[in-house]
Amino acid sequence: MPRVTRESSRPPCSSPAPRSARRQRPSRSPGPWRRRPPQSRCNVPDYFPAFLDLRERRCLVVGGGEIGERKARELLACHARVTVVSPCLTPELQTLARTDRLVWRPRTFLRSDVRRCALVIAATGIPAVDTAVAAEARRRGVLVNAVDRPAQCDFIFGSILRRGELQIAVSTGGRSPALAREIRRRLEPMFGPEYAELVEQVGRERAHARLRASTAVRRLAAGETVVARALEDARPFARREVR
């Protein structure tokens, strides 16, 4: 069957239309997930604030110095199962190891140490070692924090104000830990030790109020009423502490 072609409406031997006269295709703007942040912020993470439940989870601290000690104690306070890898320990870490509060592996880091861990902290202060720890943790898909090396961190630590079960975390996204600490210090007089009992009291009253409420809307309202009443009672304490 002969091939049928459509004749062009352009006169023979005519030159193509100028580029400016051609029909321009509308530009396709990238979707919201394809847009990149401004160049000045490309290397600055926008951290997701979260509190992790590490009860009975295996956590590894590589480094037995003062920083490793502080991180190990924070993990123990969360009831994590802590292992410290280091040829030597601070006196406090030695005491924790002797009393079986944590596991001490008196040697240098091995890649197998990361196996089955939920969280890893590299705190040796030796760049090559901390880099190796972070690389192995990331290879295994384990959250890692390399102290003072934000580029090798999956998460960072904020400056924490604790009053019992009340925790207020202050972070500057790694830009100025000193500023985060100063803001936390200024918050301390506003939230004195009495807030530890306040949190427990609100928790008990909220549980009772929610049991009496018959619908989800009423349970929400009951919880908000308990909080408003408790904070009103706590104001004299806050004013007294700030003076």
PDB file of C-alpha atoms in Angstrom:
ATOM      1  CA  MET A   1       0.000   0.000   0.000  1.00  0.00           C
ATOM      2  CA  PRO A   2       1.509   3.335  -1.015  1.00  0.00           C
ATOM      3  CA  ARG A   3       2.552   5.603   1.850  1.00  0.00           C
ATOM      4  CA  VAL A   4       0.455   8.752   2.127  1.00  0.00           C
ATOM      5  CA  THR A   5       2.262  11.910   3.196  1.00  0.00           C
ATOM      6  CA  ARG A   6       0.795  15.252   4.205  1.00  0.00           C
ATOM      7  CA  GLU A   7       1.900  18.162   2.083  1.00  0.00           C
ATOM      8  CA  SER A   8       3.476  21.029   3.899  1.00  0.00           C
ATOM      9  CA  SER A   9       1.674  24.358   3.817  1.00  0.00           C
ATOM     10  CA  ARG A  10       5.003  26.178   3.726  1.00  0.00           C
ATOM     11  CA  PRO A  11       6.006  27.401   0.271  1.00  0.00           C
ATOM     12  CA  PRO A  12       8.833  25.443  -1.321  1.00  0.00           C
ATOM     13  CA  CYS A  13      12.361  26.667  -0.681  1.00  0.00           C
ATOM     14  CA  SER A  14      11.124  29.044   2.013  1.00  0.00           C
ATOM     15  CA  SER A  15      13.407  29.607   4.969  1.00  0.00           C
ATOM     16  CA  PRO A  16      12.307  28.462   8.400  1.00  0.00           C
ATOM     17  CA  ALA A  17      10.625  30.959  10.642  1.00  0.00           C
ATOM     18  CA  PRO A  18      12.905  32.997  12.903  1.00  0.00           C
ATOM     19  CA  ARG A  19      13.567  31.454  16.318  1.00  0.00           C
ATOM     20  CA  SER A  20      11.814  34.327  18.056  1.00  0.00           C
ATOM     21  CA  ALA A  21       8.683  33.726  16.013  1.00  0.00           C
ATOM     22  CA  ARG A  22       8.455  30.042  16.812  1.00  0.00           C
ATOM     23  CA  ARG A  23       5.914  28.931  19.330  1.00  0.00           C
ATOM     24  CA  GLN A  24       7.545  28.615  22.693  1.00  0.00           C
ATOM     25  CA  ARG A  25       6.720  25.606  24.844  1.00  0.00           C
ATOM     26  CA  PRO A  26       5.689  26.557  28.357  1.00  0.00           C
ATOM     27  CA  SER A  27       8.476  25.967  30.841  1.00  0.00           C
ATOM     28  CA  ARG A  28       7.861  23.091  33.197  1.00  0.00           C
ATOM     29  CA  SER A  29       8.516  24.099  36.771  1.00  0.00           C
ATOM     30  CA  PRO A  30       9.825  21.371  39.070  1.00  0.00           C
ATOM     31  CA  GLY A  31       7.422  19.843  41.543  1.00  0.00           C
ATOM     32  CA  PRO A  32       7.701  20.590  45.242  1.00  0.00           C
ATOM     33  CA  TRP A  33       9.769  17.446  45.908  1.00  0.00           C
ATOM     34  CA  ARG A  34      12.297  18.310  43.194  1.00  0.00           C
ATOM     35  CA  ARG A  35      13.020  21.836  44.298  1.00  0.00           C
ATOM     36  CA  ARG A  36      16.324  22.275  46.037  1.00  0.00           C
ATOM     37  CA  PRO A  37      16.835  24.648  48.933  1.00  0.00           C
ATOM     38  CA  PRO A  38      18.818  27.844  48.392  1.00  0.00           C
ATOM     39  CA  GLN A  39      22.508  27.241  47.826  1.00  0.00           C
ATOM     40  CA  SER A  40      23.443  28.770  51.175  1.00  0.00           C
ATOM     41  CA  ARG A  41      21.401  26.102  52.998  1.00  0.00           C
ATOM     42  CA  CYS A  42      22.178  23.023  50.914  1.00  0.00           C
ATOM     43  CA  ASN A  43      24.604  21.652  53.489  1.00  0.00           C
ATOM     44  CA  VAL A  44      22.605  22.658  56.576  1.00  0.00           C
ATOM     45  CA  PRO A  45      20.181  19.911  57.689  1.00  0.00           C
ATOM     46  CA  ASP A  46      16.704  20.744  58.901  1.00  0.00           C
ATOM     47  CA  TYR A  47      16.606  18.386  61.877  1.00  0.00           C
ATOM     48  CA  PHE A  48      13.448  16.557  62.882  1.00  0.00           C
ATOM     49  CA  PRO A  49      12.887  16.946  66.650  1.00  0.00           C
ATOM     50  CA  ALA A  50      12.003  13.669  68.330  1.00  0.00           C
ATOM     51  CA  PHE A  51      12.350  11.773  71.613  1.00  0.00           C
ATOM     52  CA  LEU A  52      13.481   8.158  71.246  1.00  0.00           C
ATOM     53  CA  ASP A  53      12.361   5.218  73.371  1.00  0.00           C
ATOM     54  CA  LEU A  54      15.621   3.342  73.988  1.00  0.00           C
ATOM     55  CA  ARG A  55      14.485   1.073  76.801  1.00  0.00           C
ATOM     56  CA  GLU A  56      16.351  -2.249  76.571  1.00  0.00           C
ATOM     57  CA  ARG A  57      17.809  -1.227  73.206  1.00  0.00           C
ATOM     58  CA  ARG A  58      21.479  -1.853  72.518  1.00  0.00           C
ATOM     59  CA  CYS A  59      23.447   1.390  72.254  1.00  0.00           C
ATOM     60  CA  LEU A  60      27.159   1.705  71.534  1.00  0.00           C
ATOM     61  CA  VAL A  61      29.508   4.414  72.777  1.00  0.00           C
ATOM     62  CA  VAL A  62      32.985   4.372  71.242  1.00  0.00           C
ATOM     63  CA  GLY A  63      35.301   6.330  73.517  1.00  0.00           C
ATOM     64  CA  GLY A  64      35.840   6.149  77.259  1.00  0.00           C
ATOM     65  CA  GLY A  65      36.745   9.763  78.030  1.00  0.00           C
ATOM     66  CA  GLU A  66      34.693  12.530  79.616  1.00  0.00           C
ATOM     67  CA  ILE A  67      32.428  12.968  76.592  1.00  0.00           C
ATOM     68  CA  GLY A  68      31.875   9.226  76.291  1.00  0.00           C
ATOM     69  CA  GLU A  69      31.064   9.114  79.998  1.00  0.00           C
ATOM     70  CA  ARG A  70      28.446  11.849  79.656  1.00  0.00           C
ATOM     71  CA  LYS A  71      26.805  10.159  76.678  1.00  0.00           C
ATOM     72  CA  ALA A  72      26.808   6.773  78.411  1.00  0.00           C
ATOM     73  CA  ARG A  73      25.144   8.236  81.506  1.00  0.00           C
ATOM     74  CA  GLU A  74      22.465   9.902  79.387  1.00  0.00           C
ATOM     75  CA  LEU A  75      21.728   6.600  77.669  1.00  0.00           C
ATOM     76  CA  LEU A  76      21.596   4.747  80.985  1.00  0.00           C
ATOM     77  CA  ALA A  77      19.104   7.313  82.267  1.00  0.00           C
ATOM     78  CA  CYS A  78      16.863   6.202  79.388  1.00  0.00           C
ATOM     79  CA  HIS A  79      17.269   2.537  80.462  1.00  0.00           C
ATOM     80  CA  ALA A  80      19.244   1.629  77.354  1.00  0.00           C
ATOM     81  CA  ARG A  81      21.631  -1.336  77.263  1.00  0.00           C
ATOM     82  CA  VAL A  82      24.956   0.458  76.908  1.00  0.00           C
ATOM     83  CA  THR A  83      28.244  -0.924  75.613  1.00  0.00           C
ATOM     84  CA  VAL A  84      31.416   1.182  75.766  1.00  0.00           C
ATOM     85  CA  VAL A  85      34.360   0.320  73.533  1.00  0.00           C
ATOM     86  CA  SER A  86      37.643   1.882  74.626  1.00  0.00           C
ATOM     87  CA  PRO A  87      41.089   0.737  75.787  1.00  0.00           C
ATOM     88  CA  CYS A  88      40.619   2.796  78.969  1.00  0.00           C
ATOM     89  CA  LEU A  89      37.775   4.397  80.922  1.00  0.00           C
ATOM     90  CA  THR A  90      37.197   7.323  83.235  1.00  0.00           C
ATOM     91  CA  PRO A  91      36.850   6.378  86.927  1.00  0.00           C
ATOM     92  CA  GLU A  92      33.075   6.869  86.740  1.00  0.00           C
ATOM     93  CA  LEU A  93      32.752   4.570  83.731  1.00  0.00           C
ATOM     94  CA  GLN A  94      34.916   1.987  85.486  1.00  0.00           C
ATOM     95  CA  THR A  95      32.506   2.050  88.417  1.00  0.00           C
ATOM     96  CA  LEU A  96      29.524   1.609  86.101  1.00  0.00           C
ATOM     97  CA  ALA A  97      31.260  -1.328  84.419  1.00  0.00           C
ATOM     98  CA  ARG A  98      32.149  -3.003  87.736  1.00  0.00           C
ATOM     99  CA  THR A  99      28.544  -2.737  88.911  1.00  0.00           C
ATOM    100  CA  ASP A 100      27.259  -4.193  85.623  1.00  0.00           C
ATOM    101  CA  ARG A 101      25.447  -1.004  84.670  1.00  0.00           C
ATOM    102  CA  LEU A 102      27.131  -1.197  81.278  1.00  0.00           C
ATOM    103  CA  VAL A 103      29.338  -3.518  79.218  1.00  0.00           C
ATOM    104  CA  TRP A 104      32.977  -2.547  78.699  1.00  0.00           C
ATOM    105  CA  ARG A 105      35.024  -3.898  75.815  1.00  0.00           C
ATOM    106  CA  PRO A 106      38.630  -2.912  76.660  1.00  0.00           C
ATOM    107  CA  ARG A 107      40.016  -2.599  73.150  1.00  0.00           C
ATOM    108  CA  THR A 108      39.842  -0.486  70.022  1.00  0.00           C
ATOM    109  CA  PHE A 109      36.786  -0.321  67.783  1.00  0.00           C
ATOM    110  CA  LEU A 110      35.831  -3.198  65.499  1.00  0.00           C
ATOM    111  CA  ARG A 111      33.225  -2.936  62.765  1.00  0.00           C
ATOM    112  CA  SER A 112      31.345  -5.868  64.284  1.00  0.00           C
ATOM    113  CA  ASP A 113      30.681  -3.745  67.403  1.00  0.00           C
ATOM    114  CA  VAL A 114      27.892  -1.962  65.520  1.00  0.00           C
ATOM    115  CA  ARG A 115      25.981  -5.176  64.866  1.00  0.00           C
ATOM    116  CA  ARG A 116      22.421  -5.225  66.302  1.00  0.00           C
ATOM    117  CA  CYS A 117      22.758  -1.733  67.799  1.00  0.00           C
ATOM    118  CA  ALA A 118      19.918   0.775  67.722  1.00  0.00           C
ATOM    119  CA  LEU A 119      22.141   3.827  68.159  1.00  0.00           C
ATOM    120  CA  VAL A 120      25.872   4.587  67.995  1.00  0.00           C
ATOM    121  CA  ILE A 121      27.903   7.477  69.398  1.00  0.00           C
ATOM    122  CA  ALA A 122      31.482   8.081  68.249  1.00  0.00           C
ATOM    123  CA  ALA A 123      33.291  10.031  70.967  1.00  0.00           C
ATOM    124  CA  THR A 124      36.975   9.145  70.783  1.00  0.00           C
ATOM    125  CA  GLY A 125      38.118  12.567  69.595  1.00  0.00           C
ATOM    126  CA  ILE A 126      40.325  10.829  67.011  1.00  0.00           C
ATOM    127  CA  PRO A 127      39.098  11.859  63.530  1.00  0.00           C
ATOM    128  CA  ALA A 128      40.053   8.623  61.769  1.00  0.00           C
ATOM    129  CA  VAL A 129      38.378   6.441  64.398  1.00  0.00           C
ATOM    130  CA  ASP A 130      35.201   8.512  64.670  1.00  0.00           C
ATOM    131  CA  THR A 131      34.940   8.598  60.874  1.00  0.00           C
ATOM    132  CA  ALA A 132      35.267   4.809  60.695  1.00  0.00           C
ATOM    133  CA  VAL A 133      32.608   4.351  63.383  1.00  0.00           C
ATOM    134  CA  ALA A 134      30.187   6.679  61.590  1.00  0.00           C
ATOM    135  CA  ALA A 135      30.804   5.017  58.230  1.00  0.00           C
ATOM    136  CA  GLU A 136      30.142   1.524  59.586  1.00  0.00           C
ATOM    137  CA  ALA A 137      27.005   2.635  61.410  1.00  0.00           C
ATOM    138  CA  ARG A 138      25.617   4.237  58.268  1.00  0.00           C
ATOM    139  CA  ARG A 139      26.519   1.187  56.208  1.00  0.00           C
ATOM    140  CA  ARG A 140      24.395  -0.904  58.567  1.00  0.00           C
ATOM    141  CA  GLY A 141      21.574   1.649  58.706  1.00  0.00           C
ATOM    142  CA  VAL A 142      22.143   2.533  62.375  1.00  0.00           C
ATOM    143  CA  LEU A 143      21.608   6.060  63.678  1.00  0.00           C
ATOM    144  CA  VAL A 144      24.964   7.611  64.558  1.00  0.00           C
ATOM    145  CA  ASN A 145      26.284  10.737  66.222  1.00  0.00           C
ATOM    146  CA  ALA A 146      29.952  11.629  65.771  1.00  0.00           C
ATOM    147  CA  VAL A 147      30.776  14.238  68.403  1.00  0.00           C
ATOM    148  CA  ASP A 148      31.807  17.608  66.907  1.00  0.00           C
ATOM    149  CA  ARG A 149      31.440  16.253  63.357  1.00  0.00           C
ATOM    150  CA  PRO A 150      27.990  17.345  62.112  1.00  0.00           C
ATOM    151  CA  ALA A 151      28.607  16.091  58.571  1.00  0.00           C
ATOM    152  CA  GLN A 152      28.887  12.547  59.939  1.00  0.00           C
ATOM    153  CA  CYS A 153      25.843  12.763  62.219  1.00  0.00           C
ATOM    154  CA  ASP A 154      22.349  11.426  61.612  1.00  0.00           C
ATOM    155  CA  PHE A 155      21.184  13.285  64.717  1.00  0.00           C
ATOM    156  CA  ILE A 156      22.510  15.847  67.173  1.00  0.00           C
ATOM    157  CA  PHE A 157      22.000  16.407  70.893  1.00  0.00           C
ATOM    158  CA  GLY A 158      20.177  19.438  72.212  1.00  0.00           C
ATOM    159  CA  SER A 159      20.752  21.186  75.521  1.00  0.00           C
ATOM    160  CA  ILE A 160      18.253  19.538  77.869  1.00  0.00           C
ATOM    161  CA  LEU A 161      16.453  20.993  80.861  1.00  0.00           C
ATOM    162  CA  ARG A 162      15.092  18.150  83.011  1.00  0.00           C
ATOM    163  CA  ARG A 163      12.556  18.340  85.798  1.00  0.00           C
ATOM    164  CA  GLY A 164      11.547  14.756  86.449  1.00  0.00           C
ATOM    165  CA  GLU A 165       9.615  13.584  83.401  1.00  0.00           C
ATOM    166  CA  LEU A 166       9.543  17.124  82.002  1.00  0.00           C
ATOM    167  CA  GLN A 167      12.206  17.631  79.343  1.00  0.00           C
ATOM    168  CA  ILE A 168      12.764  20.849  77.430  1.00  0.00           C
ATOM    169  CA  ALA A 169      15.240  20.497  74.563  1.00  0.00           C
ATOM    170  CA  VAL A 170      16.966  23.536  73.067  1.00  0.00           C
ATOM    171  CA  SER A 171      18.798  23.260  69.757  1.00  0.00           C
ATOM    172  CA  THR A 172      20.308  25.669  67.260  1.00  0.00           C
ATOM    173  CA  GLY A 173      20.671  22.993  64.596  1.00  0.00           C
ATOM    174  CA  GLY A 174      24.360  22.659  65.385  1.00  0.00           C
ATOM    175  CA  ARG A 175      25.104  26.298  64.600  1.00  0.00           C
ATOM    176  CA  SER A 176      25.909  27.351  68.166  1.00  0.00           C
ATOM    177  CA  PRO A 177      25.779  24.795  71.002  1.00  0.00           C
ATOM    178  CA  ALA A 178      26.945  27.556  73.364  1.00  0.00           C
ATOM    179  CA  LEU A 179      23.841  29.603  72.548  1.00  0.00           C
ATOM    180  CA  ALA A 180      21.613  26.571  73.138  1.00  0.00           C
ATOM    181  CA  ARG A 181      23.215  26.076  76.563  1.00  0.00           C
ATOM    182  CA  GLU A 182      22.734  29.736  77.462  1.00  0.00           C
ATOM    183  CA  ILE A 183      19.050  29.650  76.487  1.00  0.00           C
ATOM    184  CA  ARG A 184      18.620  26.510  78.576  1.00  0.00           C
ATOM    185  CA  ARG A 185      20.251  28.242  81.570  1.00  0.00           C
ATOM    186  CA  ARG A 186      17.843  31.161  81.227  1.00  0.00           C
ATOM    187  CA  LEU A 187      14.906  28.759  81.213  1.00  0.00           C
ATOM    188  CA  GLU A 188      15.989  27.033  84.429  1.00  0.00           C
ATOM    189  CA  PRO A 189      14.582  29.695  86.832  1.00  0.00           C
ATOM    190  CA  MET A 190      11.263  29.628  84.967  1.00  0.00           C
ATOM    191  CA  PHE A 191      10.845  25.873  85.426  1.00  0.00           C
ATOM    192  CA  GLY A 192      11.969  25.008  88.938  1.00  0.00           C
ATOM    193  CA  PRO A 193      12.097  21.591  90.647  1.00  0.00           C
ATOM    194  CA  GLU A 194       8.395  21.848  91.532  1.00  0.00           C
ATOM    195  CA  TYR A 195       7.570  21.135  87.892  1.00  0.00           C
ATOM    196  CA  ALA A 196       8.631  17.516  88.373  1.00  0.00           C
ATOM    197  CA  GLU A 197       5.730  16.986  90.777  1.00  0.00           C
ATOM    198  CA  LEU A 198       3.478  19.122  88.587  1.00  0.00           C
ATOM    199  CA  VAL A 199       3.967  16.749  85.657  1.00  0.00           C
ATOM    200  CA  GLU A 200       3.122  13.736  87.824  1.00  0.00           C
ATOM    201  CA  GLN A 201       0.043  15.483  89.210  1.00  0.00           C
ATOM    202  CA  VAL A 202      -1.211  16.468  85.765  1.00  0.00           C
ATOM    203  CA  GLY A 203      -0.665  12.925  84.529  1.00  0.00           C
ATOM    204  CA  ARG A 204      -2.764  11.440  87.339  1.00  0.00           C
ATOM    205  CA  GLU A 205      -5.576  13.986  87.027  1.00  0.00           C
ATOM    206  CA  ARG A 206      -5.638  13.690  83.252  1.00  0.00           C
ATOM    207  CA  ALA A 207      -6.009   9.915  83.447  1.00  0.00           C
ATOM    208  CA  HIS A 208      -8.959  10.216  85.864  1.00  0.00           C
ATOM    209  CA  ALA A 209     -10.607  12.980  83.817  1.00  0.00           C
ATOM    210  CA  ARG A 210     -10.346  10.992  80.595  1.00  0.00           C
ATOM    211  CA  LEU A 211     -11.969   7.973  82.229  1.00  0.00           C
ATOM    212  CA  ARG A 212     -15.014  10.066  83.125  1.00  0.00           C
ATOM    213  CA  ALA A 213     -15.350  11.559  79.621  1.00  0.00           C
ATOM    214  CA  SER A 214     -17.654   9.689  77.251  1.00  0.00           C
ATOM    215  CA  THR A 215     -16.400  10.950  73.880  1.00  0.00           C
ATOM    216  CA  ALA A 216     -13.075  11.779  72.272  1.00  0.00           C
ATOM    217  CA  VAL A 217     -13.955  15.484  72.199  1.00  0.00           C
ATOM    218  CA  ARG A 218     -14.777  15.481  75.902  1.00  0.00           C
ATOM    219  CA  ARG A 219     -11.589  13.565  76.712  1.00  0.00           C
ATOM    220  CA  LEU A 220      -9.563  16.190  74.877  1.00  0.00           C
ATOM    221  CA  ALA A 221     -11.372  19.011  76.662  1.00  0.00           C
ATOM    222  CA  ALA A 222     -10.904  17.306  80.030  1.00  0.00           C
ATOM    223  CA  GLY A 223      -7.171  17.012  79.477  1.00  0.00           C
ATOM    224  CA  GLU A 224      -6.875  20.665  78.497  1.00  0.00           C
ATOM    225  CA  THR A 225      -8.850  21.730  81.566  1.00  0.00           C
ATOM    226  CA  VAL A 226      -6.529  19.781  83.852  1.00  0.00           C
ATOM    227  CA  VAL A 227      -3.466  21.387  82.264  1.00  0.00           C
ATOM    228  CA  ALA A 228      -4.895  24.915  82.449  1.00  0.00           C
ATOM    229  CA  ARG A 229      -5.765  24.502  86.142  1.00  0.00           C
ATOM    230  CA  ALA A 230      -2.361  23.037  86.983  1.00  0.00           C
ATOM    231  CA  LEU A 231      -0.428  25.783  85.204  1.00  0.00           C
ATOM    232  CA  GLU A 232      -2.515  28.457  86.903  1.00  0.00           C
ATOM    233  CA  ASP A 233      -1.583  26.972  90.275  1.00  0.00           C
ATOM    234  CA  ALA A 234       2.087  26.820  89.240  1.00  0.00           C
ATOM    235  CA  ARG A 235       2.395  30.507  88.299  1.00  0.00           C
ATOM    236  CA  PRO A 236       3.280  31.741  91.799  1.00  0.00           C
ATOM    237  CA  PHE A 237       6.210  29.309  91.841  1.00  0.00           C
ATOM    238  CA  ALA A 238       7.461  30.552  88.476  1.00  0.00           C
ATOM    239  CA  ARG A 239       7.212  34.213  89.500  1.00  0.00           C
ATOM    240  CA  ARG A 240       9.021  33.516  92.745  1.00  0.00           C
ATOM    241  CA  GLU A 241      11.897  31.733  90.965  1.00  0.00           C
ATOM    242  CA  VAL A 242      12.414  34.478  88.369  1.00  0.00           C
ATOM    243  CA  ARG A 243      12.859  37.258  90.951  1.00  0.00           C
TER     244      ARG A 243
END
